[in-house]
Structure formats: C-alpha cells, structure tokens
Amino acid sequence: MKSKWFRSFVFASLAALAAMGTTSASAQQTLDTVKKRGKLICGVSMNVAGFAYADSKGVMQGFDADVCRAVAAAVFGSPDKVDFVLTNINTRFQALQSGEIDILSRQTTMTFSREASLGLDFGPTVFYDGQGIMVPAKLGVKSAKELNDAAICILPGTTTLQNLADFFRTNNGKFESVVFENPDELRNTFFSGRCDALSSDRSDLASIRAVAQNPADYIILPDTISKEPLAPAVRQGDDNWRDIVSFTTYGIIAAEEKGITQANIDDKTKSEDPEIQRMLGVTGDLGPMLGLDNKWLYNAIKGVGNYGEMFERNLGENTALGLTRGPNNQWTNGGLLYAAPFR
C-alpha cells in the first residue's frame, strides 16, 4: 500500500503538471488571437511628429509606429499587417488592459507603479528620454531655475506634474500648472502665449516645436528634470507575447550593433558570425521558441531596418525634430542601448 506521503507527492506532481499546461496554453493567447485576426492592433499617439502621425496619404508614420511594424513583420512576415489605434493620455492604459489593442507603443514611460499596479509588462526601453521645459525665445530664460512663479502648460495623466513639483521644491521655487486634456489645445495655448512655458518629455517638446509656425521662436531649456525611459507595453500574464515584443525590440537594436541593415541583410545571412546566423534564422531555432517562423527577426529587420535606421528616418538630425542620438546610441558608442544576446 502506498504511503500517504507518496500519494500526496503524486497528486501534487499531477497538479503542477496541469498548472504548467494551463500556463503554457494561456501564454499563447495573444499570439493566437493576433494570428487568427490576421493583423496586429497597435495603440499610438495622436499626431505626434516623429513618433506617430498620418502622412499626406493617411499612412501612419513615425518611430513608435515602426516598433509596431517590426512586431507585425516578426509575426506575419510583413510590416504592413498592422492597424493603428489613436490613444490619448487618459485612455491609453485602458485600451491595452481591455484588449482593444495588442501593444501600446506611445512614448510611454516605464515606471514602478505602472508595471506593479496597472497589469502591464514593459518591453525594453526604445528611447531614453527626460522631462524638459520649453519657453518662447523672447522670454530670455536660460534655465528652468529662472521660472519661479511661471505658468506652465502640461497634460494630465502623466508623471509631468509630479516631476515639476519635485524640481521646484528642490530648487525652492513655485509654479502654476495649467492643465489641458487635449494635446492640440495644449500646443495652441502655448503658441498663443497664454503660458510662460510648456513641460513634457524632451522628445515630445521637439515634436511640438517642429510643428510651430516658426520653430526658432522657441527653445528647449538645457535642464532635464527626470528620467523617462520610453518603452512599448503589453498586458501582464502572457509571457510569450511579452518575449515576442521584447526580443523583436532587442533584435533591431542588436542589428545595428552587428551592422545589419535593410539593404545588406541578405548578404548578412552568409555571415560567419554565429550570433548573426542565429538572429537571421540561418541556424538554431529561436523563432519556434516563440511560436514564430525561424526568419522572424530577419523579417522584422527587413521590414523596418535596424534601430539606427529607424531613429535617423523619424527623429534624427535631418528630420524636423533634429535630435542627436545622445543616450540613444549603442553602448559601443557611449550610449545606453544594449541588446540581450541571441543565444
């Protein structure tokens, strides 16, 4: 007769195996839904130059849009199999939580409270940013420390207000927050001179200045008053989908480090570098580990290019935003971009 301990061990083992099976099945839920639908649904910003905006033909362009196109290419082999949903500051997280969108790629800062309390998982940082302050050049201000008692335009539902409060408290200053629900109203109010300054992520300030009638009339002050690591987000509880988004992102970062571009990727499949061979599906089985084709990363890079190509095309010095790489450079060039190894 089997002992009580043995029977308990068997029952516990069977329960663990059953739980593993349930977890494995649920881990495929988003990928299965996306494949069955035949397209990815991506939440982006509402008309932000350089990050997400509709061009003259109504096609969504921008850095955040390209992140989603890379994921679509990884899943379907085509960067075009994606629909974009415009989300605002107040509803972006609800759209993801409710399943309205599969991924949120919207200049969103990864924070402790958002990941711990909102049911979100963030992927790797795609843009290292920080909150800044923009003022009219005619104001003659050289530093944010000179803005005591200034009226500062901001949007709600972000960390902007808290960061401003922390900054002015630390510097023994005061400010008046002027809150607008609508980004267009925020921009128009600032451009009309009804606020002394406007505060947001520095990348967002560059986008706003780019659409001004005369961008030279506005300056972004040198002060960076916070850390704002911007990253795509997915729902918690689907580890496989999180891995697909994360390693597609790592893949376009690693592609730049390895010198893989849209133009030379086919030649790179002949590379003797074993990591490049694994990344491009020549050897190994990285794709099937994610439930994808082994050319998943090849398709993503072929579809949108490497990180550097995405940056220069949408945000770089030859665009309206005119941003330099700064911390968004490869770790080998003094930046913070560092992809997990593909092995």
Tab-separated table of C-alpha atoms in Angstrom:
chain	number	residue	atom	x	y	z
A	1	MET	CA	0.000	0.000	0.000
A	2	LYS	CA	1.373	3.394	-0.945
A	3	SER	CA	2.130	5.783	1.890
A	4	LYS	CA	0.152	8.969	2.451
A	5	TRP	CA	3.310	10.922	1.627
A	6	PHE	CA	3.650	9.120	-1.737
A	7	ARG	CA	0.012	9.725	-2.677
A	8	SER	CA	0.354	13.416	-1.751
A	9	PHE	CA	3.517	13.670	-3.828
A	10	VAL	CA	1.784	12.124	-6.869
A	11	PHE	CA	-1.259	14.373	-6.549
A	12	ALA	CA	0.944	17.460	-6.108
A	13	SER	CA	3.035	16.489	-9.141
A	14	LEU	CA	-0.043	15.956	-11.305
A	15	ALA	CA	-1.441	19.307	-10.181
A	16	ALA	CA	1.854	21.021	-11.020
A	17	LEU	CA	1.897	19.437	-14.468
A	18	ALA	CA	-1.676	20.510	-15.062
A	19	ALA	CA	-0.825	24.046	-13.980
A	20	MET	CA	2.141	24.078	-16.321
A	21	GLY	CA	-0.103	23.000	-19.161
A	22	THR	CA	-2.595	25.749	-18.337
A	23	THR	CA	0.173	28.346	-18.165
A	24	SER	CA	1.638	27.153	-21.457
A	25	ALA	CA	-1.744	27.376	-23.128
A	26	SER	CA	-2.538	30.833	-21.757
A	27	ALA	CA	0.923	32.054	-22.734
A	28	GLN	CA	-0.048	31.659	-26.385
A	29	GLN	CA	-3.314	33.562	-26.042
A	30	THR	CA	-2.322	36.927	-27.552
A	31	LEU	CA	-0.231	35.403	-30.327
A	32	ASP	CA	-3.084	33.061	-31.261
A	33	THR	CA	-5.579	35.937	-31.237
A	34	VAL	CA	-3.337	38.115	-33.405
A	35	LYS	CA	-2.683	35.286	-35.895
A	36	LYS	CA	-6.369	34.397	-36.117
A	37	ARG	CA	-7.259	38.058	-36.713
A	38	GLY	CA	-4.589	38.316	-39.375
A	39	LYS	CA	-3.171	41.631	-38.164
A	40	LEU	CA	-1.652	43.359	-35.150
A	41	ILE	CA	-3.515	46.196	-33.430
A	42	CYS	CA	-1.195	48.865	-32.090
A	43	GLY	CA	-2.011	51.829	-29.857
A	44	VAL	CA	-0.106	55.010	-30.761
A	45	SER	CA	-0.144	58.736	-30.011
A	46	MET	CA	-2.483	61.208	-31.640
A	47	ASN	CA	-0.499	63.122	-34.277
A	48	VAL	CA	2.959	63.499	-32.702
A	49	ALA	CA	5.629	64.466	-35.222
A	50	GLY	CA	8.404	61.896	-35.499
A	51	PHE	CA	6.651	59.284	-33.363
A	52	ALA	CA	3.156	58.675	-34.751
A	53	TYR	CA	1.410	60.753	-37.390
A	54	ALA	CA	-0.529	60.206	-40.606
A	55	ASP	CA	1.273	61.311	-43.767
A	56	SER	CA	-0.368	63.011	-46.770
A	57	LYS	CA	-1.717	59.634	-47.915
A	58	GLY	CA	-3.137	58.785	-44.497
A	59	VAL	CA	-0.433	56.202	-43.762
A	60	MET	CA	0.810	56.108	-40.177
A	61	GLN	CA	4.472	57.067	-39.896
A	62	GLY	CA	6.910	57.558	-37.031
A	63	PHE	CA	9.271	55.821	-34.651
A	64	ASP	CA	6.572	54.310	-32.416
A	65	ALA	CA	4.655	53.134	-35.471
A	66	ASP	CA	7.809	51.420	-36.758
A	67	VAL	CA	8.189	49.495	-33.484
A	68	CYS	CA	4.752	48.000	-34.144
A	69	ARG	CA	5.582	47.313	-37.779
A	70	ALA	CA	8.649	45.367	-36.645
A	71	VAL	CA	6.473	43.197	-34.380
A	72	ALA	CA	3.942	42.681	-37.205
A	73	ALA	CA	6.758	41.611	-39.539
A	74	ALA	CA	8.075	39.195	-36.894
A	75	VAL	CA	4.643	37.571	-36.560
A	76	PHE	CA	3.358	37.691	-40.146
A	77	GLY	CA	6.444	38.274	-42.289
A	78	SER	CA	5.019	41.633	-43.385
A	79	PRO	CA	5.301	45.036	-41.649
A	80	ASP	CA	2.009	46.112	-43.228
A	81	LYS	CA	-0.218	43.725	-41.275
A	82	VAL	CA	-0.958	46.220	-38.511
A	83	ASP	CA	-3.827	48.573	-37.723
A	84	PHE	CA	-3.163	51.677	-35.651
A	85	VAL	CA	-5.500	52.928	-32.937
A	86	LEU	CA	-5.087	56.513	-31.739
A	87	THR	CA	-4.987	56.667	-27.949
A	88	ASN	CA	-4.923	59.673	-25.661
A	89	ILE	CA	-3.134	60.198	-22.372
A	90	ASN	CA	-6.113	59.208	-20.233
A	91	THR	CA	-7.270	56.083	-22.103
A	92	ARG	CA	-4.032	54.523	-23.365
A	93	PHE	CA	-3.691	52.037	-20.495
A	94	GLN	CA	-7.378	51.097	-20.511
A	95	ALA	CA	-7.157	50.349	-24.239
A	96	LEU	CA	-4.400	47.829	-23.526
A	97	GLN	CA	-5.992	46.379	-20.395
A	98	SER	CA	-9.323	45.814	-22.165
A	99	GLY	CA	-7.747	44.027	-25.137
A	100	GLU	CA	-8.695	46.776	-27.595
A	101	ILE	CA	-5.027	46.869	-28.629
A	102	ASP	CA	-2.301	44.201	-28.560
A	103	ILE	CA	0.608	46.529	-27.856
A	104	LEU	CA	0.952	50.108	-26.673
A	105	SER	CA	3.757	51.959	-28.467
A	106	ARG	CA	3.141	55.536	-27.431
A	107	GLN	CA	6.013	57.484	-25.835
A	108	THR	CA	5.116	55.829	-22.551
A	109	THR	CA	7.454	55.905	-19.551
A	110	MET	CA	8.182	52.655	-17.776
A	111	THR	CA	7.646	53.226	-14.049
A	112	PHE	CA	7.355	51.062	-10.958
A	113	SER	CA	3.718	51.904	-10.254
A	114	ARG	CA	2.591	51.354	-13.839
A	115	GLU	CA	4.101	47.906	-14.029
A	116	ALA	CA	3.187	46.889	-10.484
A	117	SER	CA	-0.392	48.190	-10.296
A	118	LEU	CA	-1.812	48.551	-13.817
A	119	GLY	CA	-1.405	44.986	-15.069
A	120	LEU	CA	1.212	45.956	-17.661
A	121	ASP	CA	4.545	44.490	-18.733
A	122	PHE	CA	7.016	46.828	-20.410
A	123	GLY	CA	9.441	45.748	-23.072
A	124	PRO	CA	12.976	47.122	-23.423
A	125	THR	CA	13.497	50.872	-23.451
A	126	VAL	CA	13.343	52.138	-27.029
A	127	PHE	CA	14.046	55.797	-26.241
A	128	TYR	CA	15.920	57.176	-23.252
A	129	ASP	CA	14.252	60.481	-22.539
A	130	GLY	CA	13.848	63.009	-19.760
A	131	GLN	CA	11.359	65.704	-18.927
A	132	GLY	CA	12.263	69.177	-20.103
A	133	ILE	CA	10.770	72.637	-20.370
A	134	MET	CA	10.275	74.748	-23.492
A	135	VAL	CA	9.868	78.510	-23.468
A	136	PRO	CA	9.486	81.296	-26.033
A	137	ALA	CA	12.941	82.543	-27.011
A	138	LYS	CA	11.825	86.131	-26.361
A	139	LEU	CA	11.361	85.279	-22.672
A	140	GLY	CA	15.133	85.403	-22.326
A	141	VAL	CA	15.280	82.468	-19.900
A	142	LYS	CA	18.398	80.283	-19.898
A	143	SER	CA	17.482	77.749	-17.188
A	144	ALA	CA	14.365	76.248	-15.666
A	145	LYS	CA	15.553	77.586	-12.304
A	146	GLU	CA	14.664	81.064	-13.564
A	147	LEU	CA	10.976	80.165	-13.990
A	148	ASN	CA	9.796	80.899	-10.457
A	149	ASP	CA	6.027	81.606	-10.403
A	150	ALA	CA	5.741	80.729	-14.102
A	151	ALA	CA	2.529	79.349	-15.597
A	152	ILE	CA	3.473	76.009	-17.169
A	153	CYS	CA	1.232	74.147	-19.646
A	154	ILE	CA	1.010	70.360	-19.119
A	155	LEU	CA	-1.163	67.377	-19.969
A	156	PRO	CA	-2.910	65.262	-17.292
A	157	GLY	CA	-2.454	61.561	-16.612
A	158	THR	CA	1.344	61.638	-16.788
A	159	THR	CA	4.269	61.976	-14.383
A	160	THR	CA	4.860	65.544	-15.605
A	161	LEU	CA	3.174	67.365	-12.712
A	162	GLN	CA	4.911	65.322	-10.021
A	163	ASN	CA	8.298	65.825	-11.679
A	164	LEU	CA	7.735	69.593	-11.866
A	165	ALA	CA	6.671	69.707	-8.220
A	166	ASP	CA	9.773	67.767	-7.194
A	167	PHE	CA	12.043	70.027	-9.274
A	168	PHE	CA	10.654	73.329	-7.990
A	169	ARG	CA	10.505	72.107	-4.396
A	170	THR	CA	14.155	71.057	-4.588
A	171	ASN	CA	15.089	74.470	-6.025
A	172	ASN	CA	12.901	76.454	-3.597
A	173	GLY	CA	10.653	77.693	-6.369
A	174	LYS	CA	6.959	77.802	-7.225
A	175	PHE	CA	4.967	77.358	-10.422
A	176	GLU	CA	1.377	77.331	-11.608
A	177	SER	CA	0.263	74.270	-13.577
A	178	VAL	CA	-2.161	74.895	-16.451
A	179	VAL	CA	-3.664	71.534	-17.408
A	180	PHE	CA	-5.193	70.712	-20.788
A	181	GLU	CA	-6.945	67.481	-21.704
A	182	ASN	CA	-6.281	67.824	-25.429
A	183	PRO	CA	-2.735	67.923	-26.913
A	184	ASP	CA	-3.856	70.275	-29.712
A	185	GLU	CA	-5.316	72.681	-27.177
A	186	LEU	CA	-2.098	72.467	-25.163
A	187	ARG	CA	0.040	73.365	-28.189
A	188	ASN	CA	-2.228	76.158	-29.388
A	189	THR	CA	-2.431	77.711	-25.933
A	190	PHE	CA	1.339	77.681	-25.562
A	191	PHE	CA	1.950	79.072	-29.052
A	192	SER	CA	-0.574	81.849	-28.378
A	193	GLY	CA	1.484	82.988	-25.387
A	194	ARG	CA	-1.030	82.170	-22.660
A	195	CYS	CA	1.535	80.040	-20.808
A	196	ASP	CA	5.080	81.043	-19.887
A	197	ALA	CA	6.379	77.550	-20.570
A	198	LEU	CA	5.406	74.047	-21.618
A	199	SER	CA	6.733	70.882	-19.974
A	200	SER	CA	6.825	67.325	-21.303
A	201	ASP	CA	9.400	64.727	-22.335
A	202	ARG	CA	12.194	66.356	-24.309
A	203	SER	CA	11.338	64.269	-27.373
A	204	ASP	CA	7.737	65.483	-27.157
A	205	LEU	CA	8.906	69.079	-26.857
A	206	ALA	CA	10.949	68.604	-30.029
A	207	SER	CA	7.819	67.245	-31.772
A	208	ILE	CA	5.748	70.227	-30.602
A	209	ARG	CA	8.382	72.769	-31.637
A	210	ALA	CA	8.662	71.106	-35.067
A	211	VAL	CA	5.019	71.991	-35.885
A	212	ALA	CA	5.277	75.626	-34.710
A	213	GLN	CA	4.841	78.299	-37.375
A	214	ASN	CA	8.424	79.360	-36.646
A	215	PRO	CA	10.297	76.723	-34.596
A	216	ALA	CA	13.193	79.133	-33.985
A	217	ASP	CA	10.863	81.206	-31.771
A	218	TYR	CA	11.054	78.503	-29.090
A	219	ILE	CA	13.922	76.984	-27.133
A	220	ILE	CA	14.109	73.810	-25.077
A	221	LEU	CA	15.954	74.674	-21.880
A	222	PRO	CA	19.041	72.577	-21.043
A	223	ASP	CA	17.580	71.272	-17.773
A	224	THR	CA	16.494	67.604	-17.756
A	225	ILE	CA	14.430	67.206	-14.604
A	226	SER	CA	13.632	63.482	-14.689
A	227	LYS	CA	14.438	60.098	-16.186
A	228	GLU	CA	11.855	58.928	-18.726
A	229	PRO	CA	12.652	55.510	-20.247
A	230	LEU	CA	10.072	55.106	-23.021
A	231	ALA	CA	9.090	51.526	-23.816
A	232	PRO	CA	6.334	49.512	-25.507
A	233	ALA	CA	3.885	47.805	-23.166
A	234	VAL	CA	1.731	44.665	-23.246
A	235	ARG	CA	-0.735	43.077	-20.839
A	236	GLN	CA	0.650	41.075	-17.934
A	237	GLY	CA	0.076	37.325	-17.843
A	238	ASP	CA	1.209	36.491	-21.367
A	239	ASP	CA	4.926	35.822	-21.121
A	240	ASN	CA	5.230	34.552	-24.684
A	241	TRP	CA	3.764	37.732	-26.165
A	242	ARG	CA	5.978	39.856	-23.933
A	243	ASP	CA	9.002	37.881	-25.172
A	244	ILE	CA	7.998	38.423	-28.805
A	245	VAL	CA	7.747	42.183	-28.304
A	246	SER	CA	10.896	42.345	-26.161
A	247	PHE	CA	13.154	40.288	-28.391
A	248	THR	CA	11.907	41.907	-31.573
A	249	THR	CA	12.955	45.197	-29.968
A	250	TYR	CA	16.277	43.742	-28.838
A	251	GLY	CA	16.694	42.353	-32.344
A	252	ILE	CA	16.500	45.713	-34.116
A	253	ILE	CA	18.934	47.126	-31.534
A	254	ALA	CA	21.329	44.192	-31.984
A	255	ALA	CA	21.051	44.503	-35.767
A	256	GLU	CA	22.589	47.974	-35.623
A	257	GLU	CA	25.379	46.742	-33.370
A	258	LYS	CA	26.078	43.898	-35.797
A	259	GLY	CA	25.937	46.150	-38.864
A	260	ILE	CA	22.793	44.519	-40.287
A	261	THR	CA	20.655	46.889	-42.374
A	262	GLN	CA	17.649	46.634	-44.668
A	263	ALA	CA	19.989	46.901	-47.637
A	264	ASN	CA	22.587	44.294	-46.640
A	265	ILE	CA	20.534	41.788	-44.675
A	266	ASP	CA	20.530	39.182	-47.426
A	267	ASP	CA	24.322	39.330	-47.633
A	268	LYS	CA	24.486	39.098	-43.839
A	269	THR	CA	22.766	35.699	-43.968
A	270	LYS	CA	26.117	34.454	-45.321
A	271	SER	CA	27.999	35.875	-42.330
A	272	GLU	CA	30.238	33.546	-40.367
A	273	ASP	CA	29.261	35.292	-37.123
A	274	PRO	CA	27.327	32.577	-35.218
A	275	GLU	CA	25.099	35.115	-33.454
A	276	ILE	CA	24.103	36.725	-36.753
A	277	GLN	CA	23.323	33.260	-38.109
A	278	ARG	CA	21.020	32.613	-35.148
A	279	MET	CA	19.398	36.065	-35.374
A	280	LEU	CA	18.603	35.687	-39.070
A	281	GLY	CA	17.374	32.094	-38.789
A	282	VAL	CA	20.249	30.502	-40.714
A	283	THR	CA	20.997	28.221	-37.745
A	284	GLY	CA	19.268	27.389	-34.482
A	285	ASP	CA	15.573	27.503	-33.651
A	286	LEU	CA	14.998	30.827	-31.886
A	287	GLY	CA	11.790	31.527	-33.805
A	288	PRO	CA	9.975	28.310	-32.878
A	289	MET	CA	10.787	29.003	-29.219
A	290	LEU	CA	8.452	31.994	-29.564
A	291	GLY	CA	5.893	30.234	-31.742
A	292	LEU	CA	7.179	32.086	-34.806
A	293	ASP	CA	8.902	31.273	-38.079
A	294	ASN	CA	12.666	30.971	-37.806
A	295	LYS	CA	13.031	34.054	-40.055
A	296	TRP	CA	11.009	36.195	-37.632
A	297	LEU	CA	13.857	38.598	-36.884
A	298	TYR	CA	15.054	38.639	-40.486
A	299	ASN	CA	11.534	39.738	-41.442
A	300	ALA	CA	11.429	42.443	-38.743
A	301	ILE	CA	14.770	43.962	-39.800
A	302	LYS	CA	13.947	43.643	-43.486
A	303	GLY	CA	10.630	45.348	-42.824
A	304	VAL	CA	11.748	48.416	-40.830
A	305	GLY	CA	15.553	48.376	-40.649
A	306	ASN	CA	17.765	48.424	-37.587
A	307	TYR	CA	17.394	50.817	-34.644
A	308	GLY	CA	19.722	53.409	-36.137
A	309	GLU	CA	17.805	53.439	-39.412
A	310	MET	CA	14.516	53.881	-37.554
A	311	PHE	CA	15.951	56.701	-35.442
A	312	GLU	CA	17.509	58.639	-38.311
A	313	ARG	CA	14.437	58.214	-40.532
A	314	ASN	CA	11.998	59.533	-37.939
A	315	LEU	CA	13.840	61.557	-35.305
A	316	GLY	CA	17.385	62.251	-36.482
A	317	GLU	CA	19.292	65.409	-37.267
A	318	ASN	CA	17.993	65.545	-40.852
A	319	THR	CA	14.340	65.467	-39.768
A	320	ALA	CA	12.108	68.247	-38.462
A	321	LEU	CA	12.860	67.113	-34.904
A	322	GLY	CA	16.621	67.271	-35.426
A	323	LEU	CA	17.502	65.010	-32.498
A	324	THR	CA	21.008	63.690	-31.891
A	325	ARG	CA	21.469	60.127	-30.695
A	326	GLY	CA	22.792	61.053	-27.234
A	327	PRO	CA	21.957	58.255	-24.772
A	328	ASN	CA	20.035	56.511	-27.576
A	329	ASN	CA	23.278	55.354	-29.115
A	330	GLN	CA	24.791	51.898	-28.956
A	331	TRP	CA	26.705	51.031	-25.806
A	332	THR	CA	29.777	50.652	-28.016
A	333	ASN	CA	29.409	54.352	-28.935
A	334	GLY	CA	28.873	55.714	-25.432
A	335	GLY	CA	25.092	55.313	-25.357
A	336	LEU	CA	22.698	53.176	-23.302
A	337	LEU	CA	21.413	50.798	-25.997
A	338	TYR	CA	22.418	47.271	-25.035
A	339	ALA	CA	20.607	44.275	-26.505
A	340	ALA	CA	20.268	40.935	-24.752
A	341	PRO	CA	22.394	38.295	-26.539
A	342	PHE	CA	20.782	35.937	-29.047
A	343	ARG	CA	21.927	32.560	-27.837
